[in-house]
Coordinates of C-alpha atoms in Angstrom, one line a residue:
M1 CA -91.6 -242.6 -62.7
R2 CA -94.1 -240.1 -64.2
I3 CA -94.2 -236.6 -63.0
P4 CA -97.3 -236.6 -60.6
T5 CA -100.4 -234.9 -62.0
P6 CA -101.8 -232.0 -60.1
E7 CA -104.5 -234.3 -58.7
Q8 CA -102.0 -236.8 -57.4
T9 CA -100.0 -234.0 -55.8
A10 CA -103.2 -232.7 -54.1
A11 CA -103.7 -236.2 -52.6
A12 CA -100.1 -236.4 -51.4
E13 CA -100.5 -233.0 -49.8
A14 CA -103.8 -233.8 -48.1
F15 CA -102.7 -237.2 -46.7
P16 CA -100.1 -235.9 -44.0
T17 CA -102.8 -233.9 -42.3
G18 CA -104.4 -237.1 -41.0
A19 CA -107.8 -236.3 -42.4
H20 CA -109.9 -239.1 -43.8
L21 CA -109.7 -239.1 -47.6
V22 CA -112.0 -240.3 -50.4
I23 CA -110.3 -240.5 -53.8
Q24 CA -112.5 -241.1 -56.8
A25 CA -110.1 -242.8 -59.3
G26 CA -111.4 -243.1 -62.8
A27 CA -110.4 -246.0 -65.2
G28 CA -106.6 -246.0 -65.8
T29 CA -105.8 -242.9 -63.7
G30 CA -102.9 -244.2 -61.8
K31 CA -104.6 -245.3 -58.6
T32 CA -101.8 -247.7 -57.4
T33 CA -99.1 -245.1 -58.1
T34 CA -101.0 -242.5 -56.0
L35 CA -101.4 -244.9 -53.1
A36 CA -97.7 -245.7 -53.2
M37 CA -97.0 -241.9 -53.0
L38 CA -99.1 -241.7 -49.9
A39 CA -97.4 -244.7 -48.4
H40 CA -93.9 -243.2 -48.9
T41 CA -95.2 -240.0 -47.3
A42 CA -96.3 -241.9 -44.2
R43 CA -92.9 -243.6 -44.0
R44 CA -91.2 -240.2 -43.7
Q45 CA -93.7 -239.4 -40.9
R46 CA -92.8 -242.7 -39.2
R47 CA -96.4 -243.9 -39.4
T48 CA -97.3 -247.5 -40.0
G49 CA -100.3 -248.6 -42.0
R50 CA -102.1 -251.3 -43.9
Y51 CA -103.3 -251.6 -47.5
V52 CA -106.5 -253.6 -47.8
A53 CA -107.5 -254.9 -51.3
F54 CA -110.4 -256.7 -52.9
N55 CA -108.3 -259.9 -53.5
R56 CA -104.8 -261.2 -52.9
A57 CA -103.6 -260.8 -56.5
V58 CA -104.5 -257.0 -56.4
A59 CA -102.8 -256.7 -53.0
R60 CA -99.6 -258.4 -54.1
H61 CA -99.4 -256.4 -57.3
A62 CA -99.9 -253.0 -55.5
A63 CA -97.6 -253.9 -52.6
R64 CA -94.6 -254.1 -55.0
T65 CA -94.5 -250.3 -54.9
F66 CA -95.1 -249.9 -51.2
P67 CA -92.5 -249.4 -48.4
T68 CA -92.1 -252.3 -46.0
E69 CA -93.8 -250.3 -43.2
V70 CA -97.1 -250.8 -45.0
A71 CA -98.6 -254.3 -44.5
Y72 CA -100.8 -255.5 -47.3
G73 CA -103.5 -258.1 -47.7
T74 CA -107.3 -258.6 -47.8
A75 CA -110.0 -258.4 -45.2
H76 CA -110.2 -262.2 -45.3
A77 CA -106.5 -262.4 -44.3
L78 CA -107.2 -260.2 -41.3
A79 CA -110.2 -262.3 -40.4
Y80 CA -108.3 -265.6 -40.8
A81 CA -105.6 -264.5 -38.4
A82 CA -108.1 -263.5 -35.8
V83 CA -110.9 -266.1 -36.2
G84 CA -110.5 -268.3 -39.2
R85 CA -107.5 -270.3 -38.0
H86 CA -109.6 -271.8 -35.2
Y87 CA -111.9 -273.3 -38.0
Q88 CA -109.0 -274.8 -40.0
A89 CA -110.4 -278.3 -39.3
R90 CA -113.6 -277.4 -41.2
L91 CA -112.2 -275.3 -44.0
N92 CA -111.2 -278.0 -46.5
A93 CA -114.2 -280.3 -46.1
P94 CA -115.2 -282.0 -49.3
R95 CA -118.1 -280.6 -51.3
Q96 CA -121.4 -282.3 -51.1
A97 CA -124.8 -281.8 -52.7
G98 CA -126.9 -279.1 -51.1
W99 CA -129.8 -281.5 -50.6
R100 CA -127.6 -283.7 -48.5
I101 CA -126.7 -280.7 -46.2
G102 CA -130.4 -279.9 -46.1
A103 CA -131.3 -283.4 -45.1
A104 CA -128.7 -283.1 -42.2
L105 CA -130.5 -279.9 -41.1
G106 CA -133.9 -281.6 -41.1
V107 CA -135.2 -280.9 -44.6
D108 CA -137.3 -284.0 -45.3
D109 CA -136.2 -285.9 -48.5
G110 CA -139.8 -286.3 -49.7
M111 CA -140.8 -282.6 -49.1
R112 CA -143.0 -281.1 -51.8
L113 CA -144.5 -277.6 -51.2
H114 CA -146.3 -275.1 -53.3
I115 CA -145.2 -271.4 -53.5
G116 CA -148.0 -270.0 -55.7
P117 CA -147.9 -271.8 -59.0
R118 CA -144.4 -273.2 -58.4
K119 CA -143.4 -276.4 -56.6
V120 CA -140.6 -276.4 -54.1
D121 CA -139.0 -279.7 -53.4
N122 CA -136.3 -280.6 -50.8
K123 CA -133.5 -279.8 -53.2
A124 CA -134.8 -276.4 -54.0
L125 CA -135.4 -275.6 -50.3
S126 CA -132.0 -276.9 -49.2
H127 CA -130.2 -274.8 -51.9
T128 CA -132.2 -271.7 -50.9
V129 CA -131.3 -272.2 -47.2
L130 CA -127.6 -272.2 -48.1
R131 CA -127.9 -269.1 -50.3
T132 CA -129.8 -267.4 -47.4
V133 CA -126.8 -268.0 -45.2
T134 CA -124.5 -266.6 -47.9
R135 CA -126.5 -263.4 -48.2
F136 CA -126.5 -263.0 -44.4
R137 CA -122.7 -263.4 -44.2
Q138 CA -122.3 -260.7 -46.8
S139 CA -124.5 -258.3 -44.9
A140 CA -123.8 -256.0 -41.9
D141 CA -126.8 -257.5 -40.0
R142 CA -126.3 -259.3 -36.8
K143 CA -129.1 -261.8 -37.2
I144 CA -130.6 -263.7 -40.2
A145 CA -133.9 -262.2 -41.4
H146 CA -136.4 -262.5 -44.2
H147 CA -134.6 -260.1 -46.5
H148 CA -131.7 -262.5 -46.6
V149 CA -133.8 -265.1 -48.3
P150 CA -133.1 -264.8 -52.1
P151 CA -136.2 -264.3 -54.3
L152 CA -136.4 -267.2 -56.8
R153 CA -137.2 -266.9 -60.5
G154 CA -140.8 -267.6 -61.1
A155 CA -141.8 -266.6 -57.5
E156 CA -140.6 -263.0 -57.3
S157 CA -143.7 -261.3 -55.9
E158 CA -143.6 -260.1 -52.2
P159 CA -146.4 -262.5 -51.1
L160 CA -144.7 -265.5 -52.6
H161 CA -141.3 -264.4 -51.2
A162 CA -142.9 -264.0 -47.7
Q163 CA -144.2 -267.5 -48.0
L164 CA -140.8 -268.8 -49.1
S165 CA -139.1 -267.0 -46.2
G166 CA -141.3 -268.6 -43.7
L167 CA -140.1 -272.0 -44.9
V168 CA -136.5 -271.1 -45.2
L169 CA -135.6 -269.1 -42.1
P170 CA -135.8 -271.9 -39.5
Y171 CA -133.4 -274.0 -41.4
A172 CA -131.1 -271.1 -42.3
R173 CA -130.8 -270.2 -38.6
K174 CA -130.0 -273.8 -37.8
A175 CA -127.3 -273.8 -40.5
W176 CA -125.6 -270.7 -39.0
A177 CA -125.7 -272.3 -35.6
D178 CA -124.0 -275.3 -37.1
L179 CA -121.3 -273.2 -38.6
R180 CA -120.3 -271.7 -35.2
H181 CA -118.8 -275.0 -34.1
P182 CA -115.1 -274.9 -34.8
D183 CA -114.4 -278.6 -34.9
H184 CA -117.5 -280.3 -36.5
G185 CA -120.7 -279.6 -38.4
V186 CA -122.7 -280.6 -41.4
V187 CA -122.7 -277.3 -43.4
R188 CA -119.6 -276.8 -45.5
F189 CA -117.4 -274.1 -43.9
E190 CA -116.1 -271.4 -46.3
H191 CA -113.9 -268.4 -45.9
G192 CA -116.8 -266.0 -45.9
H193 CA -118.1 -267.6 -42.7
Y194 CA -115.2 -266.7 -40.5
L195 CA -115.1 -263.2 -42.1
K196 CA -118.7 -262.7 -40.8
M197 CA -117.8 -264.1 -37.4
W198 CA -114.8 -261.7 -37.2
A199 CA -117.0 -258.8 -38.1
L200 CA -119.6 -259.7 -35.5
G201 CA -116.8 -259.5 -32.9
D202 CA -116.3 -255.7 -33.7
P203 CA -112.5 -256.0 -34.3
V204 CA -110.0 -253.3 -34.0
I205 CA -107.3 -253.2 -36.8
P206 CA -104.0 -251.8 -35.3
A207 CA -102.7 -249.2 -37.8
D208 CA -102.0 -245.4 -38.0
F209 CA -103.7 -245.4 -41.5
L210 CA -105.6 -247.8 -43.7
L211 CA -105.5 -247.6 -47.5
L212 CA -108.8 -249.2 -48.7
D213 CA -109.0 -250.2 -52.3
E214 CA -112.0 -250.9 -54.6
E215 CA -114.3 -249.3 -52.1
Q216 CA -117.1 -248.7 -54.6
D217 CA -117.9 -252.5 -54.4
T218 CA -117.6 -253.3 -50.7
D219 CA -119.7 -256.0 -49.1
P220 CA -121.6 -254.4 -46.1
V221 CA -119.9 -256.9 -43.7
V222 CA -116.5 -255.5 -44.7
E223 CA -117.7 -251.9 -44.8
Q224 CA -118.9 -252.3 -41.3
V225 CA -115.5 -253.4 -40.0
L226 CA -113.4 -250.9 -42.0
T227 CA -115.4 -247.8 -41.4
A228 CA -115.5 -248.6 -37.6
Q229 CA -111.7 -248.0 -37.6
R230 CA -112.0 -244.3 -38.3
D231 CA -111.8 -243.3 -34.6
H232 CA -108.2 -244.5 -34.3
A233 CA -106.9 -244.7 -37.8
Q234 CA -106.8 -242.4 -40.9
L235 CA -108.9 -244.0 -43.6
V236 CA -108.1 -243.5 -47.3
L237 CA -111.0 -244.9 -49.5
V238 CA -110.0 -245.3 -53.1
G239 CA -112.2 -246.5 -56.0
D240 CA -114.5 -245.5 -58.8
S241 CA -118.2 -245.1 -58.0
A242 CA -119.1 -245.6 -61.6
Q243 CA -117.6 -249.1 -61.5
A244 CA -120.0 -250.2 -58.7
V245 CA -121.2 -253.4 -60.4
Y246 CA -121.8 -255.8 -57.5
G247 CA -124.9 -254.1 -56.0
R248 CA -127.1 -257.1 -56.7
R249 CA -125.1 -259.3 -54.3
G250 CA -125.4 -256.7 -51.6
A251 CA -122.2 -254.6 -52.2
R252 CA -122.4 -250.9 -51.6
D253 CA -120.6 -247.8 -52.8
V254 CA -119.2 -246.6 -49.5
M255 CA -117.4 -243.7 -51.0
T256 CA -120.1 -241.3 -52.2
G257 CA -121.5 -240.4 -48.8
F258 CA -118.4 -240.9 -46.7
D259 CA -117.4 -238.1 -44.3
G260 CA -114.0 -237.0 -45.4
I261 CA -112.0 -234.9 -47.9
H262 CA -113.1 -235.8 -51.4
L263 CA -110.4 -235.8 -54.1
S264 CA -110.3 -237.2 -57.6
L265 CA -108.0 -238.7 -60.2
S266 CA -109.4 -238.0 -63.7
R267 CA -106.4 -238.1 -66.0
S268 CA -106.4 -241.6 -67.7
F269 CA -103.1 -243.0 -68.8
R270 CA -104.8 -246.0 -70.4
F271 CA -106.5 -244.4 -73.4
G272 CA -106.8 -241.3 -75.5
P273 CA -109.3 -238.4 -75.7
A274 CA -111.7 -240.1 -78.0
L275 CA -112.4 -242.9 -75.6
A276 CA -112.4 -240.5 -72.6
A277 CA -115.3 -238.7 -74.4
E278 CA -117.2 -242.0 -74.8
A279 CA -116.6 -242.9 -71.1
N280 CA -117.8 -239.5 -70.1
R281 CA -121.2 -240.2 -71.7
W282 CA -121.7 -243.0 -69.2
L283 CA -120.2 -241.0 -66.3
T284 CA -122.8 -238.3 -67.0
I285 CA -125.6 -240.9 -67.0
V286 CA -124.7 -242.3 -63.6
S287 CA -124.1 -238.7 -62.2
A288 CA -120.5 -239.7 -61.3
P289 CA -118.4 -237.1 -59.4
I290 CA -115.7 -237.1 -62.1
R291 CA -115.2 -236.8 -65.8
L292 CA -112.2 -238.3 -67.5
T293 CA -109.4 -236.7 -69.6
G294 CA -107.6 -238.9 -72.0
S295 CA -103.9 -239.1 -72.4
P296 CA -102.6 -236.8 -75.2
H297 CA -99.9 -239.4 -75.7
R298 CA -102.3 -242.2 -76.6
E299 CA -104.5 -242.4 -79.6
T300 CA -107.6 -244.5 -79.2
E301 CA -109.9 -245.0 -82.2
L302 CA -113.6 -245.8 -82.1
C303 CA -114.3 -248.1 -85.0
R304 CA -115.8 -251.4 -86.2
L305 CA -113.8 -254.4 -85.1
P306 CA -114.6 -257.8 -86.6
T307 CA -111.7 -259.5 -84.7
P308 CA -111.2 -257.8 -81.4
E309 CA -108.8 -258.9 -78.7
A310 CA -111.5 -258.9 -76.0
I311 CA -115.3 -259.0 -75.9
P312 CA -116.9 -257.8 -72.6
C313 CA -120.5 -259.1 -72.1
R314 CA -123.3 -258.0 -69.8
T315 CA -124.3 -261.5 -68.5
D316 CA -123.1 -265.1 -68.2
V317 CA -125.6 -266.1 -70.8
G318 CA -124.3 -263.4 -73.2
A319 CA -120.8 -264.7 -72.6
M320 CA -121.9 -268.2 -73.5
V321 CA -123.5 -267.0 -76.7
E322 CA -120.3 -265.1 -77.6
V323 CA -118.1 -268.1 -76.9
I324 CA -120.1 -270.2 -79.4
R325 CA -119.9 -267.5 -82.0
Q326 CA -116.2 -267.1 -81.8
L327 CA -115.6 -270.8 -81.8
E328 CA -117.8 -271.1 -84.9
A329 CA -115.6 -268.4 -86.5
D330 CA -112.5 -270.7 -85.9
R331 CA -110.9 -268.4 -83.3
R332 CA -109.1 -269.6 -80.2
V333 CA -111.3 -268.4 -77.3
A334 CA -110.5 -267.8 -73.7
L335 CA -113.2 -267.1 -71.1
A336 CA -112.1 -264.8 -68.2
G337 CA -112.5 -266.6 -65.0
G338 CA -112.9 -270.0 -66.7
G339 CA -116.1 -271.8 -67.9
E340 CA -117.2 -273.5 -64.7
S341 CA -120.2 -271.2 -64.0
L342 CA -121.4 -271.4 -67.6
S343 CA -121.0 -275.1 -67.7
A344 CA -123.1 -275.4 -64.6
L345 CA -125.8 -273.3 -66.1
A346 CA -125.7 -275.3 -69.4
R347 CA -125.9 -278.6 -67.4
A348 CA -128.9 -277.3 -65.5
A349 CA -130.6 -276.4 -68.7
H350 CA -129.8 -279.8 -70.1
D351 CA -131.4 -281.5 -67.0
L352 CA -134.6 -279.5 -67.6
A353 CA -134.6 -280.3 -71.3
S354 CA -134.2 -284.0 -70.4
G355 CA -137.2 -283.9 -68.1
R356 CA -135.3 -283.6 -64.8
R357 CA -135.5 -280.8 -62.3
T358 CA -132.3 -279.0 -61.3
A359 CA -131.0 -277.3 -58.1
H360 CA -129.2 -274.5 -60.0
P361 CA -130.3 -271.2 -58.4
E362 CA -131.3 -269.7 -61.7
L363 CA -133.6 -272.6 -62.7
V364 CA -134.5 -274.3 -59.5
L365 CA -138.3 -273.6 -59.6
F366 CA -138.9 -274.8 -63.1
E367 CA -140.2 -278.3 -63.7
S368 CA -139.7 -278.5 -67.5
W369 CA -137.9 -276.8 -70.4
S370 CA -141.2 -275.6 -71.8
E371 CA -142.0 -273.9 -68.5
L372 CA -138.7 -272.1 -68.6
R373 CA -139.1 -271.2 -72.2
G374 CA -142.5 -269.5 -71.5
Y375 CA -141.0 -267.6 -68.6
A376 CA -138.1 -266.4 -70.7
E377 CA -140.4 -265.3 -73.6
F378 CA -143.3 -263.7 -71.8
D379 CA -142.2 -262.7 -68.2
P380 CA -140.2 -259.5 -68.1
A381 CA -138.2 -260.8 -65.2
G382 CA -137.0 -263.7 -67.4
R383 CA -136.0 -261.7 -70.4
D384 CA -132.2 -262.1 -69.8
L385 CA -132.6 -265.9 -70.0
L386 CA -134.1 -265.8 -73.5
P387 CA -130.7 -265.9 -75.3
L388 CA -129.9 -269.0 -73.3
V389 CA -133.2 -270.7 -74.3
E390 CA -132.7 -269.8 -77.9
L391 CA -129.0 -270.9 -77.9
L392 CA -129.9 -274.3 -76.4
D393 CA -132.9 -274.7 -78.7
E394 CA -130.7 -274.1 -81.7
H395 CA -127.5 -276.0 -80.7
G396 CA -128.5 -278.3 -77.8
A397 CA -126.9 -278.4 -74.4
D398 CA -124.4 -281.1 -75.4
A399 CA -123.0 -278.9 -78.2
V400 CA -122.7 -275.9 -75.8
L401 CA -120.9 -278.1 -73.2
R402 CA -118.6 -279.4 -75.9
A403 CA -117.9 -275.8 -77.0
L404 CA -117.0 -274.8 -73.4
D405 CA -114.5 -277.7 -73.3
Q406 CA -112.7 -276.1 -76.3
L407 CA -111.7 -273.0 -74.4
S408 CA -108.1 -272.0 -74.6
P409 CA -105.8 -270.4 -71.9
E410 CA -105.7 -266.6 -72.2
E411 CA -102.0 -266.6 -73.1
S412 CA -102.7 -268.6 -76.3
A413 CA -106.1 -267.3 -77.2
E414 CA -107.0 -265.0 -80.0
V415 CA -109.9 -263.5 -78.2
T416 CA -110.9 -263.3 -74.5
V417 CA -114.6 -263.3 -73.7
S418 CA -115.5 -261.8 -70.3
T419 CA -118.4 -260.4 -68.4
A420 CA -118.1 -256.7 -67.4
H421 CA -117.7 -257.8 -63.8
R422 CA -114.7 -260.0 -64.5
A423 CA -113.2 -257.4 -66.8
K424 CA -112.8 -254.9 -63.9
G425 CA -109.1 -254.1 -63.5
R426 CA -108.3 -255.6 -66.9
E427 CA -107.4 -253.9 -70.2
W428 CA -106.8 -255.0 -73.8
S429 CA -105.5 -253.3 -76.9
S430 CA -108.8 -253.7 -78.9
V431 CA -112.3 -254.3 -77.5
R432 CA -115.8 -254.9 -79.0
I433 CA -118.8 -254.6 -76.7
A434 CA -121.1 -257.7 -76.9
D435 CA -124.7 -257.3 -78.1
D436 CA -126.3 -258.4 -74.8
F437 CA -125.9 -254.8 -73.5
T438 CA -129.5 -254.0 -74.4
G439 CA -131.0 -250.5 -74.3
P440 CA -134.0 -249.5 -72.1
D441 CA -137.6 -250.3 -73.1
D442 CA -139.6 -247.6 -74.9
L443 CA -142.1 -245.6 -72.9
D444 CA -145.8 -245.4 -73.7
E445 CA -145.2 -241.8 -74.8
H446 CA -144.4 -240.7 -78.4
D447 CA -142.7 -237.8 -80.0
E448 CA -144.4 -235.4 -82.5
D449 CA -143.6 -237.9 -85.3
G450 CA -145.3 -240.8 -83.5
T451 CA -142.0 -242.5 -82.6
P452 CA -141.9 -244.1 -79.2
L453 CA -139.7 -242.3 -76.7
P454 CA -137.0 -244.4 -75.1
G455 CA -137.1 -245.0 -71.4
P456 CA -134.4 -243.8 -69.0
V457 CA -131.1 -245.7 -68.8
D458 CA -131.1 -248.0 -65.7
L459 CA -128.1 -247.2 -63.5
D460 CA -127.6 -250.9 -62.9
E461 CA -126.9 -251.2 -66.7
A462 CA -124.9 -248.0 -67.1
C463 CA -122.2 -248.9 -64.6
P464 CA -121.2 -252.2 -66.3
A465 CA -121.4 -250.3 -69.6
Y466 CA -118.8 -247.8 -68.3
V467 CA -116.6 -250.6 -67.2
A468 CA -116.8 -252.3 -70.6
V469 CA -115.9 -249.3 -72.7
T470 CA -112.9 -248.3 -70.5
R471 CA -111.1 -251.6 -71.0
A472 CA -109.6 -250.6 -74.4
R473 CA -106.3 -248.9 -74.9
S474 CA -106.1 -248.5 -78.7
R475 CA -109.4 -249.4 -80.4
L476 CA -113.0 -249.7 -79.3
D477 CA -116.1 -251.0 -81.1
I478 CA -119.1 -250.0 -78.9
G479 CA -121.1 -252.7 -80.7
G480 CA -124.0 -253.7 -78.4
L481 CA -124.0 -250.2 -76.8
S482 CA -124.6 -248.4 -80.1
W483 CA -128.2 -247.7 -79.0
I484 CA -126.7 -244.9 -76.8
N485 CA -126.0 -242.9 -80.0
T486 CA -129.7 -242.4 -80.6
H487 CA -130.8 -242.2 -77.0
P488 CA -131.2 -238.7 -75.4
A489 CA -128.9 -239.6 -72.6
G490 CA -126.1 -240.2 -75.1
D491 CA -126.0 -236.5 -75.9
P492 CA -126.1 -234.6 -72.6
R493 CA -125.5 -231.1 -74.0
P494 CA -127.2 -228.1 -72.4
G495 CA -130.8 -227.9 -73.5
T496 CA -131.1 -231.6 -74.5
N497 CA -134.2 -233.3 -73.2
V498 CA -132.6 -236.1 -71.2
P499 CA -134.8 -238.6 -69.3
E500 CA -133.9 -238.9 -65.6
P501 CA -131.8 -242.0 -65.0
R502 CA -133.6 -244.9 -63.5
R503 CA -132.2 -245.3 -60.0
P504 CA -130.8 -248.7 -59.0
R505 CA -133.6 -251.2 -58.5
N506 CA -134.2 -253.7 -55.8
P507 CA -135.7 -256.4 -58.0
P508 CA -135.3 -260.1 -57.4
A509 CA -131.5 -260.8 -57.1
T510 CA -131.8 -263.2 -60.0
T511 CA -133.3 -260.7 -62.5
R512 CA -129.9 -260.1 -63.9
K513 CA -127.2 -262.5 -62.8
P514 CA -123.8 -261.0 -62.1
A515 CA -120.6 -262.9 -62.7
T516 CA -118.4 -263.3 -59.7

């Protein structure tokens, strides 16, 4: 084992006091090792606890270093033991089309309604009803309300959303009532449903302490349960606020404002000083509470990489474009998380191009390919769909789907393409950033030479950028993030005129689609 860093030692000394702790752990800073140190300290104190992770794979990996007195698992596992097991009869129901579920809830098959200039048919309404229930179950709210109804592309304005909500809410409430029946129902029952029911019951988790991992991206429903345990259990929240990339699906950074002793882990064992300096540019932009120090024993080079081991992308569409490029270069390509979501998007685009409407949530309100193309080209909210439109116009949906069928397993691939979201927790020897990490728009203001001044960097874009650049161990090509080299925020030295960062937006949830 490594000799603990002074920061790890500080955490180990603070933990036995019983105080609630918040540990900001930067990329590659030995988070799991530190948690294991705390767990072994608790063992000597004869205290029992629980480690709660984001997913089962993370929990199992971390638990290898924990003493047996520390139980491990996910919030879903706790919820299943308390509530989910009673719904076992509904959990493995076969999938069925959303419009069929809508019909069972009373959505008329021939329904055709107008939301401003857009038409909403029974399929679009049914799909939006089910997404509304999903957003409710991820929230800390006790009842379904209008803000759970997802804004749809092409109908993002508040008046149109209010009109849509009036149509959707009665069916969404009926769907949730259907889900409460343990033995029968028409809505497909999923794991998130019993998690929400568990949370609504205000559960108490028996433990002397809770080690809570990845707390910068906690769904409000889980946050509500875990933070409610602080009256009887010591809470240790661990994560990296700068890696909070799931805000658009409702996740929150619980750590920043949490009432407890705030500590940090800033010494990265993953990469060297050069990459730490690059990461710190983004940490400065997001006003993160830590700055990273690279390992003196690692040498990480920033350079051009024509054939990297991994390519993190900003969006699903960007990943699709990059997969095509790499296949055309005769490289064996893997896609982190598989190609199902991209295939679904390509099939939906193919339906539109063939004159058929689609129920895909990204494209549900568009009646034709030309309508989608106009939206992507001229509406600011649709700008991120433009690469998809151009890709399919150039290659055709059939060619894109064939390309996705050519994906290789990661263990035999030459390059792995990933979104920044799916790259969290991963690392590769060499990384090139994809070119869909676009910079901010220029302002209407100009400098003394008449050059337009760049706008502030959006925090919703800076956090995925930080995740992407910190995936490399040895070599990094910042590629699509090169614009930061000429942006004032990329040189935050004293006296530099740096625009204020743009705070996280609350735009339509579909303005930039995260990969889950």
